[in-house]
XYZ file of C-alpha atoms in Angstrom:
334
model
C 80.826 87.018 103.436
C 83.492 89.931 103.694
C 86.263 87.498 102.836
C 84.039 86.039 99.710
C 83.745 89.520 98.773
C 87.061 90.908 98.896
C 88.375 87.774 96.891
C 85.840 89.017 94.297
C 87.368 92.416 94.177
C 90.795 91.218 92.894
C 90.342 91.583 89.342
C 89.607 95.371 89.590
C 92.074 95.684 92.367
C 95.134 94.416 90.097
C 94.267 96.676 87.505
C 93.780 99.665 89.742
C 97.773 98.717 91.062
C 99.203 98.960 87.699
C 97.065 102.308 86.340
C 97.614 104.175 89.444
C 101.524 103.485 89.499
C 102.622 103.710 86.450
C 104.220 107.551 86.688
C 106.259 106.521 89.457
C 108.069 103.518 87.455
C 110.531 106.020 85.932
C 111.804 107.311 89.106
C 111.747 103.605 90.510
C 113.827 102.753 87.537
C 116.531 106.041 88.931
C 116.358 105.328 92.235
C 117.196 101.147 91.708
C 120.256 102.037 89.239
C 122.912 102.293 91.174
C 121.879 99.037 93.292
C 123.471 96.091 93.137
C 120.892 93.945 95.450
C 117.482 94.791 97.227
C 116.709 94.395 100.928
C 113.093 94.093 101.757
C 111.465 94.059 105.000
C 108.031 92.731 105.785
C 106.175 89.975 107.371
C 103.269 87.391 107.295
C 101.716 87.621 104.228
C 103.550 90.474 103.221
C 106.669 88.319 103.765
C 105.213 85.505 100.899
C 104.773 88.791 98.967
C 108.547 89.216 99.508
C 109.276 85.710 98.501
C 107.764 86.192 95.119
C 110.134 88.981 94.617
C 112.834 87.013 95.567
C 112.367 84.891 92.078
C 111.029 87.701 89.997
C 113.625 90.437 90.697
C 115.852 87.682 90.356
C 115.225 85.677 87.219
C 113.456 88.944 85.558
C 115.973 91.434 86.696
C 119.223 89.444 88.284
C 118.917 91.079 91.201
C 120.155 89.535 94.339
C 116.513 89.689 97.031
C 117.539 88.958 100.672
C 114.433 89.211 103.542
C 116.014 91.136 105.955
C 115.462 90.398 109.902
C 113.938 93.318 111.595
C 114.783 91.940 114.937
C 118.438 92.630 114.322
C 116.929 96.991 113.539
C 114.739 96.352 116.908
C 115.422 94.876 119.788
C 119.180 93.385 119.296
C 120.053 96.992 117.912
C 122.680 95.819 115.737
C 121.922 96.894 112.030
C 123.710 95.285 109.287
C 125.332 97.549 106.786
C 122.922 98.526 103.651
C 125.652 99.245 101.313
C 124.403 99.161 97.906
C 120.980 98.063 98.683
C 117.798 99.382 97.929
C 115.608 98.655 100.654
C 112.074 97.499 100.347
C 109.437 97.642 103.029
C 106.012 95.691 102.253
C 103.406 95.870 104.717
C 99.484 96.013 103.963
C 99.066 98.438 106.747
C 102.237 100.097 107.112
C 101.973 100.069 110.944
C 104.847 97.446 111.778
C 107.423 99.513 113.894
C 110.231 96.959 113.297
C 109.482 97.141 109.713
C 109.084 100.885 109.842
C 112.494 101.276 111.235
C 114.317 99.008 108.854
C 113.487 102.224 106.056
C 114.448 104.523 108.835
C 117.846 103.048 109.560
C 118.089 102.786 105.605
C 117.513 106.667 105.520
C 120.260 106.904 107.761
C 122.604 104.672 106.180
C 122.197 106.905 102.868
C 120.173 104.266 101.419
C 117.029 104.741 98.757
C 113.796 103.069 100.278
C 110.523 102.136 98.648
C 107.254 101.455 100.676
C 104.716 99.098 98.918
C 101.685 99.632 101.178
C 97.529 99.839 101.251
C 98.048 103.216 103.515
C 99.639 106.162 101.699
C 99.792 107.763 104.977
C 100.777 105.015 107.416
C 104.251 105.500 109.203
C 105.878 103.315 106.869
C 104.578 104.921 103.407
C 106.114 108.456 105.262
C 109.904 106.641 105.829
C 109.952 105.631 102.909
C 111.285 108.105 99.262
C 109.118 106.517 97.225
C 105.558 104.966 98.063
C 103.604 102.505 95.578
C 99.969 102.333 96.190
C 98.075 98.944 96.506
C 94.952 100.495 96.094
C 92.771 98.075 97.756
C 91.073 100.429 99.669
C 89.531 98.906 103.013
C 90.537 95.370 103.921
C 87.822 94.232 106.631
C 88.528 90.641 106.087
C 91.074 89.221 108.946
C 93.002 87.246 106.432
C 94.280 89.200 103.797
C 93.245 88.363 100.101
C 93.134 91.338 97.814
C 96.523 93.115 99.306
C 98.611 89.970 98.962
C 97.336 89.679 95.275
C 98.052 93.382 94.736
C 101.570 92.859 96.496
C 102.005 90.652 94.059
C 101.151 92.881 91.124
C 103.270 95.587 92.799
C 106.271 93.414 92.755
C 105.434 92.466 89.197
C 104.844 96.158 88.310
C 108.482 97.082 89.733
C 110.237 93.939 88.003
C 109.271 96.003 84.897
C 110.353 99.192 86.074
C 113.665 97.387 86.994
C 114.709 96.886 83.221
C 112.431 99.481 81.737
C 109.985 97.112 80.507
C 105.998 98.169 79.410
C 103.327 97.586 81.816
C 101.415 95.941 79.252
C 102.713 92.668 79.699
C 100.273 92.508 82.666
C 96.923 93.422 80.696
C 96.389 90.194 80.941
C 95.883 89.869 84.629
C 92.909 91.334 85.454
C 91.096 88.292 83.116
C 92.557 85.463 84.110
C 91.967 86.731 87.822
C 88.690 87.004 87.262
C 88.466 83.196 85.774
C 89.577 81.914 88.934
C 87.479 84.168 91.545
C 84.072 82.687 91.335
C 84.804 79.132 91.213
C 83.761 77.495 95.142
C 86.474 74.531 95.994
C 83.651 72.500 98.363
C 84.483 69.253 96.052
C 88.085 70.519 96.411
C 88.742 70.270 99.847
C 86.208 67.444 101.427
C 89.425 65.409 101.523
C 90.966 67.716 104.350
C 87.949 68.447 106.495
C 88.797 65.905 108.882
C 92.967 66.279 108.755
C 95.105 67.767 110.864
C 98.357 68.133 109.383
C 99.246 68.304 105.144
C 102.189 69.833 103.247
C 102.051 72.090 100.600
C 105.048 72.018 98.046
C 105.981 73.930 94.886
C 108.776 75.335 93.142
C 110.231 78.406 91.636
C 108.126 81.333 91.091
C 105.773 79.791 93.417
C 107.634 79.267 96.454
C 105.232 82.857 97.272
C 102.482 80.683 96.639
C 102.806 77.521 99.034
C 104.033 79.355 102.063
C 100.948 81.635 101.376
C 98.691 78.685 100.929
C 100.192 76.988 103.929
C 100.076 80.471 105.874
C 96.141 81.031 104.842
C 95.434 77.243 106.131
C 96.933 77.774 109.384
C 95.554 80.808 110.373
C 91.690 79.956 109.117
C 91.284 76.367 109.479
C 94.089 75.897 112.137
C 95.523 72.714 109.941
C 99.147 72.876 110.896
C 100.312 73.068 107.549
C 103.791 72.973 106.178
C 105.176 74.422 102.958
C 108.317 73.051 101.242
C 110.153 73.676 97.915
C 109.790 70.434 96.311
C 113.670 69.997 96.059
C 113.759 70.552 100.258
C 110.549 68.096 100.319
C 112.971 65.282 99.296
C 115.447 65.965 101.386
C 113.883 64.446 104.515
C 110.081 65.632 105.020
C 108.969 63.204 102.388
C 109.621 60.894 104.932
C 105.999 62.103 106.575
C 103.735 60.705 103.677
C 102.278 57.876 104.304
C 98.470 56.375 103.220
C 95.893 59.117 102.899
C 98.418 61.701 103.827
C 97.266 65.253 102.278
C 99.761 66.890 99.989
C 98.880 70.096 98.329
C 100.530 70.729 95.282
C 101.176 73.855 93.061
C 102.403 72.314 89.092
C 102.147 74.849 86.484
C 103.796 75.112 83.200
C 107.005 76.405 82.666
C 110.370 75.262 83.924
C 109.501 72.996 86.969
C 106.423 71.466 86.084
C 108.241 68.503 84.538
C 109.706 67.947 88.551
C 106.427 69.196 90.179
C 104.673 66.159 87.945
C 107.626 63.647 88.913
C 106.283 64.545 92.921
C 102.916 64.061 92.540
C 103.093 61.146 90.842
C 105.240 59.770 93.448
C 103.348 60.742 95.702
C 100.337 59.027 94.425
C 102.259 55.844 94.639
C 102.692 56.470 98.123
C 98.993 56.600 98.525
C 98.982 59.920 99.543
C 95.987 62.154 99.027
C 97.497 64.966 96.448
C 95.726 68.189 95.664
C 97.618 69.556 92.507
C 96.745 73.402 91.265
C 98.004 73.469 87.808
C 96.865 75.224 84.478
C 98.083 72.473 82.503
C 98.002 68.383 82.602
C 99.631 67.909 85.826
C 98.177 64.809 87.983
C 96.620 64.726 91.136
C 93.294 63.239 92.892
C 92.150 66.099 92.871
C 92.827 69.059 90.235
C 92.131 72.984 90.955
C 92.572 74.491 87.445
C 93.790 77.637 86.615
C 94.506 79.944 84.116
C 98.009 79.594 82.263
C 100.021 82.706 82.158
C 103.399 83.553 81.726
C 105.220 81.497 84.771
C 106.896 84.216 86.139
C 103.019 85.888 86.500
C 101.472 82.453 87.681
C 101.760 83.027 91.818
C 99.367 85.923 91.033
C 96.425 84.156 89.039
C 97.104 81.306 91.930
C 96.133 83.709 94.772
C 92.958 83.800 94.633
C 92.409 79.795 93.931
C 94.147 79.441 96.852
C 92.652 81.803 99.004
C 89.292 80.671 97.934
C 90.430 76.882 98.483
C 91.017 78.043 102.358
C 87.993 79.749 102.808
C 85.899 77.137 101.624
C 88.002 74.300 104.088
C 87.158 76.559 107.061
C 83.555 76.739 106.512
C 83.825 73.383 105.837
C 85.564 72.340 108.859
C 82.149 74.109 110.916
C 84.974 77.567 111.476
C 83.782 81.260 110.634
C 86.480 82.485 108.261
C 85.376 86.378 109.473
C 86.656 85.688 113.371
C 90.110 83.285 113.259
C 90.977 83.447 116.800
C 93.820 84.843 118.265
C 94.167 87.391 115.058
C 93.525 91.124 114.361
C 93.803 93.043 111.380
C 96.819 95.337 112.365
C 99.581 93.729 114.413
C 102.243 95.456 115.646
C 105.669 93.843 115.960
C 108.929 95.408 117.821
């Protein structure tokens, strides 16, 4: 039940994120002004975390958000230039070398870093000039559910810091979290128990949220699941739906919603089997509601639905969601 259990933790978690960083957003705010772009580094979930600040620091902030490659810090040992950047690492652990030396080679490149990390004193968290705190304390779970939501919140957090905006606007968080922790999916997912391939599509501020559903899938239930933007989805994957075909989708008010309902419903008249989560009146044979937010705060009152939604497939599917084979909690990349 450890996974169960950390899901339920996410309401106090987010909070914690925002009280306990809220002195350093002033210096944030100093050490991003002279930026013109950000650089982060991270991977797995961590790199879906990165994704959502990709659209937030971009439409919130118009800041250009590139993912770096750590294999070009590592073992190619060609480093791009920094110039300008500020340079990001997000890692729940903080133990990734190749992420670790990304900051490092920023350091040395004159570059301001920032670490957002569950380990104040992992190598990462001491690269970096300024650390935020996830404050999830222990993760035991292998899949990781309450640091990706308080990634999330980070990210959110630091979008405000960006333009010197009050933390307030995400008071609201901790609620509508809450809404969504509780509620089991079993009805949800009995139309994937016997699958062995979906997609999972989206748009926008949620492009954090289908690779992160499609990520949580794969390593739990080991469905080979693929996420696309719904404008890529058209331009040749479609082509995979056919009768009874499972397509997950994520259509929530706000800017695409009107496209993410145009999908679905085409996809229903391709007799495909759709899963929409939505917190408005978006179709789908099946609907997992949640609460409506501001869009650009959406991916984070998603997260748990959808890591609750993958936990109940697994069990479902006769798999222990505490022992996913192959994984630890710490891995180490070079």
């Amino acid at each position: 039940m450890t996974m169960l259990s950390e899901i339920a933790e996410q309401p106090e978690v987010v909070a914690s994120v925002v009280d306990a960083n809220q002195q350093k957003m002033e210096r944030v705010e100093q050490l991003a002004a002279d930026c013109t772009h950000v650089v982060i580094a991270a991977r797995g979930t961590s790199d879906n975390a990165a994704r959502y600040a990709q659209y937030v620091w971009g439409a919130q902030n118009r800041l250009s958000v590139g993912l770096t490659t750590p294999s070009l810090f590592g073992p190619l040992a060609s480093p791009p230039s920094l110039a300008d950047a500020l340079v990001v690492g997000i890692s729940q652990s903080g133990q990734s070398p190749d992420l670790v030396e990304v900051l490092a080679e920023a350091g040395r490149q004159g570059r301001p870093t920032l670490a957002i990390t569950n380990d104040v004193n992992s190598p990462m968290a001491d690269t970096a000039e300024i650390v935020i705190d996830l404050c999830a304390r222990e993760e035991r779970a292998i899949a990781a559910t309450k640091t990706y939501t308080s990634q999330l919140t980070a990210v959110a957090l630091l979008s405000l810091a960006f333009s010197g905006g009050a933390p307030g606007k995400l008071d609201v968080l901790p609620d509508a979290i809450a809404r969504t922790t509780g509620t089991d999916m079993i009805d949800a997912v009995s139309g994937l128990i016997d699958v062995d391939r979906c997609v999972v599509v989206g748009r926008g501020f949620h492009q954090a949220t289908i690779y992160e559903w499609a990520l949580k899938l794969q390593e739990l239930t080991y469905l080979l699941s693929q996420p696309f933007s719904a404008a890529d989805f058209r331009h040749g994957p479609v082509a995979v739906v056919e009768e009874g075909f499972p397509v997950l989708a994520v259509a929530t008010a706000g800017p695409t919603l009107d496209e993410m309902t145009t999908l679905v419903t085409d996809m229903q008249t391709r007799n495909a089997h759709v899963v929409t989560m939505t917190d408005s009146d978006a179709p789908g044979d099946v609907i997992i509601s949640i609460p409506e937010v501001e869009p650009w705060l959406s991916p984070i009152v998603a997260a748990p639905a959808l890591q609750r939604f993958a936990h109940d497939l697994t069990v479902a599917r006769g798999i222990d969601p505490e022992t996913p084979r192959g994984l630890s909690k710490v891995t180490h990349t070079r």
